[in-house]
XYZ file of C-alpha atoms in Angstrom:
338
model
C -18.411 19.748 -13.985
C -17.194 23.015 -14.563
C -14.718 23.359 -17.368
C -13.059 26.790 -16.996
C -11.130 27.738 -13.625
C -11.593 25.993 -10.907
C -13.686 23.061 -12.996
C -9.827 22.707 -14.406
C -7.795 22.727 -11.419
C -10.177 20.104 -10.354
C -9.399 18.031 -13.183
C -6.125 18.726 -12.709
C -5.560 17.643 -9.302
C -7.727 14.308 -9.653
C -4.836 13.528 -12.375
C -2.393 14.028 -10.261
C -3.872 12.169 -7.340
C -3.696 8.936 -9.814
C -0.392 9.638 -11.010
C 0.011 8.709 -7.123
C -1.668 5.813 -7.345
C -0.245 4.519 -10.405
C 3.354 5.454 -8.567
C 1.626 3.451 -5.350
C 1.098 0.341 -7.939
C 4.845 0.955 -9.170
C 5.714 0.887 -5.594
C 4.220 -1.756 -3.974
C 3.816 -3.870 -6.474
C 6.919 -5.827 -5.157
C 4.984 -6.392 -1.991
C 2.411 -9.179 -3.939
C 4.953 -10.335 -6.145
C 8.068 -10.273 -4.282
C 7.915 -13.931 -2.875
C 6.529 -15.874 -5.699
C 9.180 -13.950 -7.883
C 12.193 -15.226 -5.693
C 11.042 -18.666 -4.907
C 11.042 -19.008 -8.865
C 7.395 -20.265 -8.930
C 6.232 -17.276 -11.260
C 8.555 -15.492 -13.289
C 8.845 -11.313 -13.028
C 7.141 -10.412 -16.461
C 4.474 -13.134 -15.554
C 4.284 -12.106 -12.300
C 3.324 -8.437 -12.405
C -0.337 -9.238 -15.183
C -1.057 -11.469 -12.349
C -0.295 -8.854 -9.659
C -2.303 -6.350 -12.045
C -5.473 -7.948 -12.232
C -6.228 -9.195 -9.085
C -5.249 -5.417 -7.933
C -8.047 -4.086 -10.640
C -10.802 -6.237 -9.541
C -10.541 -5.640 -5.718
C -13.400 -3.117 -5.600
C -16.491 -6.183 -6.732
C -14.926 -7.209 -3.302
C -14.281 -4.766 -0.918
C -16.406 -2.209 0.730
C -15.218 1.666 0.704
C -14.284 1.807 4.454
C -10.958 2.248 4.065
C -11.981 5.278 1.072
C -14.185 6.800 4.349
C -11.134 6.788 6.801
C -8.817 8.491 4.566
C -11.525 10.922 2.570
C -13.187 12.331 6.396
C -11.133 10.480 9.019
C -7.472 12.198 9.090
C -8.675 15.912 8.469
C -11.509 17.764 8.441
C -13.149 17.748 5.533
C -14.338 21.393 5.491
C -10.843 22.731 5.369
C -9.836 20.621 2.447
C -9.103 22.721 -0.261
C -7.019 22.302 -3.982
C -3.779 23.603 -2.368
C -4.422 20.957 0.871
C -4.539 18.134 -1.877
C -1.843 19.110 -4.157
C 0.538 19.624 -0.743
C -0.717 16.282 0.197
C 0.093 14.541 -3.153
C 2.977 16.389 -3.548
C 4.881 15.244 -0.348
C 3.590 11.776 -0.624
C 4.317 11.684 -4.342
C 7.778 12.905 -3.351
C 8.571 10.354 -0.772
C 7.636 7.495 -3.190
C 10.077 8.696 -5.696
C 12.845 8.773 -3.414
C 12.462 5.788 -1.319
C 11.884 3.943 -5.001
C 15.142 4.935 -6.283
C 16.602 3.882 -3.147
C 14.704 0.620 -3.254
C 13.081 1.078 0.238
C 10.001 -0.502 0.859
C 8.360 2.542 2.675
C 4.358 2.729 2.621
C 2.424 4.596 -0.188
C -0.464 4.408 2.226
C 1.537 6.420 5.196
C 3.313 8.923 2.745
C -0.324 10.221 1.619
C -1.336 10.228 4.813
C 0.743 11.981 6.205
C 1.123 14.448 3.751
C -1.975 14.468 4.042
C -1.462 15.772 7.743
C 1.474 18.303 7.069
C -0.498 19.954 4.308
C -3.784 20.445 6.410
C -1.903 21.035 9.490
C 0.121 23.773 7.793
C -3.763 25.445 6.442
C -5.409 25.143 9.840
C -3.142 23.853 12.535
C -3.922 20.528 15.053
C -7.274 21.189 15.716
C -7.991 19.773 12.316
C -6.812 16.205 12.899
C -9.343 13.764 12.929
C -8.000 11.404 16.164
C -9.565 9.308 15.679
C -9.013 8.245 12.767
C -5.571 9.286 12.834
C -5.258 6.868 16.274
C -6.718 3.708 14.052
C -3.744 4.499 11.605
C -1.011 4.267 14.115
C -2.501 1.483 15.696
C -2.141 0.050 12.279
C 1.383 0.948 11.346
C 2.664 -0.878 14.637
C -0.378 -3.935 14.938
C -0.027 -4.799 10.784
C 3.549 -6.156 10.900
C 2.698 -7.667 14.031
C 0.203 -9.859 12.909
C 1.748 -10.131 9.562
C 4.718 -11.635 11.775
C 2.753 -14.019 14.001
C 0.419 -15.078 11.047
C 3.352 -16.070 8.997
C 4.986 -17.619 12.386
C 2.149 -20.065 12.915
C 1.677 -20.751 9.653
C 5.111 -22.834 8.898
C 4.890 -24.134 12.430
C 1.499 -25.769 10.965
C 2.975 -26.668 7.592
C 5.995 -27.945 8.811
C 4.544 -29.964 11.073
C 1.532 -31.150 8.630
C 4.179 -31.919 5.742
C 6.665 -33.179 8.456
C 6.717 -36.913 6.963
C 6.360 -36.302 3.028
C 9.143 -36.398 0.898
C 10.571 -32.244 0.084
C 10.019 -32.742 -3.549
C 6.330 -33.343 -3.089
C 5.915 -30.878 -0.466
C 7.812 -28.558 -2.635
C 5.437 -29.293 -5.743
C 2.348 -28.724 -3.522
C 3.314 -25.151 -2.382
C 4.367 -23.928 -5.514
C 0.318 -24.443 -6.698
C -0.722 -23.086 -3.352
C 1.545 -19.853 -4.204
C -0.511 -18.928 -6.950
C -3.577 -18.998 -4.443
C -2.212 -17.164 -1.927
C -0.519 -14.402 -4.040
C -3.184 -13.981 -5.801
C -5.194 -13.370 -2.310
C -2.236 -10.874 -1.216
C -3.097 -8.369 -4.611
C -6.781 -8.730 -4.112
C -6.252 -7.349 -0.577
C -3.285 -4.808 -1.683
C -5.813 -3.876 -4.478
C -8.614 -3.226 -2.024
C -6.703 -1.329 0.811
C -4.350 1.239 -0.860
C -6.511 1.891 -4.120
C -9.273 3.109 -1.443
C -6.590 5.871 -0.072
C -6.690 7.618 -3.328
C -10.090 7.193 -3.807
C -10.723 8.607 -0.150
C -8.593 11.943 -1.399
C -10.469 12.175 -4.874
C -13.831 11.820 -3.159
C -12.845 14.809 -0.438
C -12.272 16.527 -3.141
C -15.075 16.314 -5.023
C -16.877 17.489 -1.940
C -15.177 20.427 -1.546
C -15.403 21.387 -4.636
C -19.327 20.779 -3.967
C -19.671 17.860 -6.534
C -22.009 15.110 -5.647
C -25.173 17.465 -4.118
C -22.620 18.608 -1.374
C -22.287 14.498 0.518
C -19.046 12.903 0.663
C -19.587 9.430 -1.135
C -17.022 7.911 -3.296
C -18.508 7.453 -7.053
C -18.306 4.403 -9.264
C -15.953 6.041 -11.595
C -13.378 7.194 -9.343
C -13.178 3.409 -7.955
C -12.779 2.170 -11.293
C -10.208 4.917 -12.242
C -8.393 4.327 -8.792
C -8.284 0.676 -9.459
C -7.021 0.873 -13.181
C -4.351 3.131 -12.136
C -2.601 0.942 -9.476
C -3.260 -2.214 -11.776
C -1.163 -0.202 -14.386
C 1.096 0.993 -11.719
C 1.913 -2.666 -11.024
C 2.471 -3.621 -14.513
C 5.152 -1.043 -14.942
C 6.566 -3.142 -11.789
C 9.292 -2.014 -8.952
C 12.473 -4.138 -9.678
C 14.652 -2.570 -6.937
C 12.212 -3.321 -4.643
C 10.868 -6.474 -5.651
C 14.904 -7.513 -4.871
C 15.059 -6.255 -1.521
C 11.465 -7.436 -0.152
C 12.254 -11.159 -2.383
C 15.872 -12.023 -1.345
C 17.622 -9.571 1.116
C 15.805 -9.711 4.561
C 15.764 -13.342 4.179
C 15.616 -16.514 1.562
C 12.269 -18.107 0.926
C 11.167 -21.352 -0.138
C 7.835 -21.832 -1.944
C 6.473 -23.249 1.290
C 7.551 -19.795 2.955
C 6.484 -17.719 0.802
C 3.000 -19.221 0.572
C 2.971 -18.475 4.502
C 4.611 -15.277 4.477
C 1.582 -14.236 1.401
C -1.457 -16.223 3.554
C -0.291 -14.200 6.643
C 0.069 -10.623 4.673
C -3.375 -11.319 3.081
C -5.496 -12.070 5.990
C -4.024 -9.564 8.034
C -5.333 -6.959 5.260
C -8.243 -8.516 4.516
C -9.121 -7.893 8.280
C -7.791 -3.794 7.759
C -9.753 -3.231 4.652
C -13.022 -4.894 6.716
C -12.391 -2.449 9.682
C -11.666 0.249 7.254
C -7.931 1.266 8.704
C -5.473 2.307 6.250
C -2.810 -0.191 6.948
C 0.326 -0.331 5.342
C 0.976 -3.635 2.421
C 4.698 -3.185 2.718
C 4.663 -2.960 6.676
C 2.029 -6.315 6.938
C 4.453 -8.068 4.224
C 7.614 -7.457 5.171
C 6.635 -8.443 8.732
C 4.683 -12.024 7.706
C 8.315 -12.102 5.528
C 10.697 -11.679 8.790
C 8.563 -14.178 10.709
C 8.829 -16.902 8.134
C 12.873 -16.445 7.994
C 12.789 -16.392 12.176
C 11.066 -19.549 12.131
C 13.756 -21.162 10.340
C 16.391 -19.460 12.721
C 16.957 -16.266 14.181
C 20.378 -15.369 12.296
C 18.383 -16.705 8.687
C 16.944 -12.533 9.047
C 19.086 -10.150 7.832
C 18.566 -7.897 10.957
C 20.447 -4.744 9.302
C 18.399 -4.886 6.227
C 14.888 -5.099 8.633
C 16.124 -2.534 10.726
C 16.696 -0.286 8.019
C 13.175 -0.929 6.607
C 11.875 0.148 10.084
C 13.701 3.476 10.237
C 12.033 4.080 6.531
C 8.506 2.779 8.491
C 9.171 5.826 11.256
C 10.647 8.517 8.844
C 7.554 8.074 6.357
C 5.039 9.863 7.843
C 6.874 12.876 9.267
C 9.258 13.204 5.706
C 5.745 13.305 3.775
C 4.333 15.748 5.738
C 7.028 18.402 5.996
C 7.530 17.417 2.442
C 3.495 18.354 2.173
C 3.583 21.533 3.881
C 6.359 22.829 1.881
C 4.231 21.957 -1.112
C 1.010 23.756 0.203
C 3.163 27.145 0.955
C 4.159 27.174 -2.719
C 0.525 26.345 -4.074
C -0.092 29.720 -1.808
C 2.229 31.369 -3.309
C 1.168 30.328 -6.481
C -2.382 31.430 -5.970
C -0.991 34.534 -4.761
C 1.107 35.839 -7.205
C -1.705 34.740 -9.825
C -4.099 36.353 -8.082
């Protein structure tokens, strides 16, 4: 790789893009953890090196579709260039930060990829969106929840009615072990779908900087560096957030959360498989509002969900104005340098 110029900025930008997914590990970290933080089966400090490592070893079990969609299936490719990726980064990077300090659980994945959009929109205009892929991410944002929600749903139906004659303390005991299963199955599958976003930017661009003999493919060392960073990411942790996804929208037993985490993780295991960037936060907090409903309607804190929505809708289209501000002052940039 080229050291001097461009060989710089390169470097440059490929730090950058994992400050983002170190800030996507701060982030979303509350997403795995949240539940078997509040129903006291794990403690916080404990909590996050469990989050951590099943995050960082998500790639010996995952595929890279997910890395394809974002690196060649939102833009073209060919007009990805260093001010495209640092107006991408910047507006998702952006977004993160604020809805963090706010404590909003917003998506990571949807902020990048939608600054992801502004930024190459604002270089080339619509005819660079990839609809395709694009079209599998919407369908994502609005099916994840979904199917987080009627995962979680059936789920206590089946425990509850499965556990319906044994005695609360022993069904209470038995869910707090099968927490630490299916937590640890909700970071494996956060690890293996937003890791591969960054990964998917890093890889694009290589490739346009003509690394690699000119092919888009995603190398080893950029998974392992992706992975590291949102394991560290999650170690730093996401307190504000970890409080609103835990114990705001609703209260959760260990039996609860255990459904609330099974229905999250198989509804991004199945993502990750078809390769759409789907949204941790969105799935979770969805398998999270079907577990309260099942208990009753009014056990939801409606205000609080519908608040988390509005941050679900504003995500995309903040991040990319956000983005294309960012790639008119990288212009600028390049020409008053130049």
């Amino acid at each position: 790789m080229d050291l001097t110029g461009s060989g710089l900025l390169l470097i440059a930008l490929i730090a950058v893009a994992l400050l983002f997914d170190f800030l996507n590990g701060l982030h979303d970290a509350a997403n795995s953890i949240a539940t078997i933080v509040s129903t006291r089966v794990l403690p916080a400090r404990y909590a996050v090196f469990w989050a951590a490592f099943f995050n960082f070893v998500a790639f010996l079990v995952f595929g890279l579709h997910v890395a394809n969609t974002v690196g060649k299936g939102i833009v073209d490719p060919k007009i990805i260039s260093d001010a495209v990726i640092f107006g991408a980064l910047g507006g998702a990077i952006t977004w993160n930060i604020v809805t963090w300090l706010g404590g909003i659980p917003s998506s990571s994945s949807h902020a990048l990829i939608g600054g992801l959009l502004g930024a190459g929109i604002a270089k080339a205009g619509p005819k660079t969106i990839v609809f395709d892929g694009v079209s599998k991410t919407i369908v994502g944002i609005v099916a994840s929840p979904l199917m987080g929600f009627a995962l979680a749903l059936a789920l206590v139906l089946a425990v509850s009615w499965i556990f319906v004659r044994a005695r609360p303390a022993f069904a209470d005991a038995i869910f707090r072990r099968l927490q630490f299963v299916s937590a640890s199955f909700l970071s494996l599958s956060h690890g293996g779908n937003d890791a591969q976003k960054t990964m998917g930017i890093i890889a694009v661009l290589l490739y346009a900087h003509g690394e690699g003999g000119g092919t888009f493919h995603v190398p080893l060392w950029v998974v392992l560096a992706c992975q590291a960073a949102m394991a560290l990411g999650t170690l730093a942790g996401g307190w504000r957030i970890v409080h609103t996804m835990g114990s705001k929208i609703t209260r959760l037993s260990p039996q609860q959360g255990f459904c609330a985490e099974t229905g999250g993780a198989i509804t991004l295991f199945a993502a990750t498989y078809l390769g759409v960037p789907v949204s941790t936060t969105h799935t979770i907090t969805g398998a999270i509002v079907g577990v309260g409903a099942a208990r009753r309607v009014s056990a939801v804190r409606w205000n609080v969900a519908g608040g988390i929505v509005w941050a679900w809708i504003l995500t995309m289209p903040a991040s990319a104005l956000i983005a294309a501000a960012f790639y008119g002052l990288a212009r600028l940039a390049d020409r008053w340098t130049g």
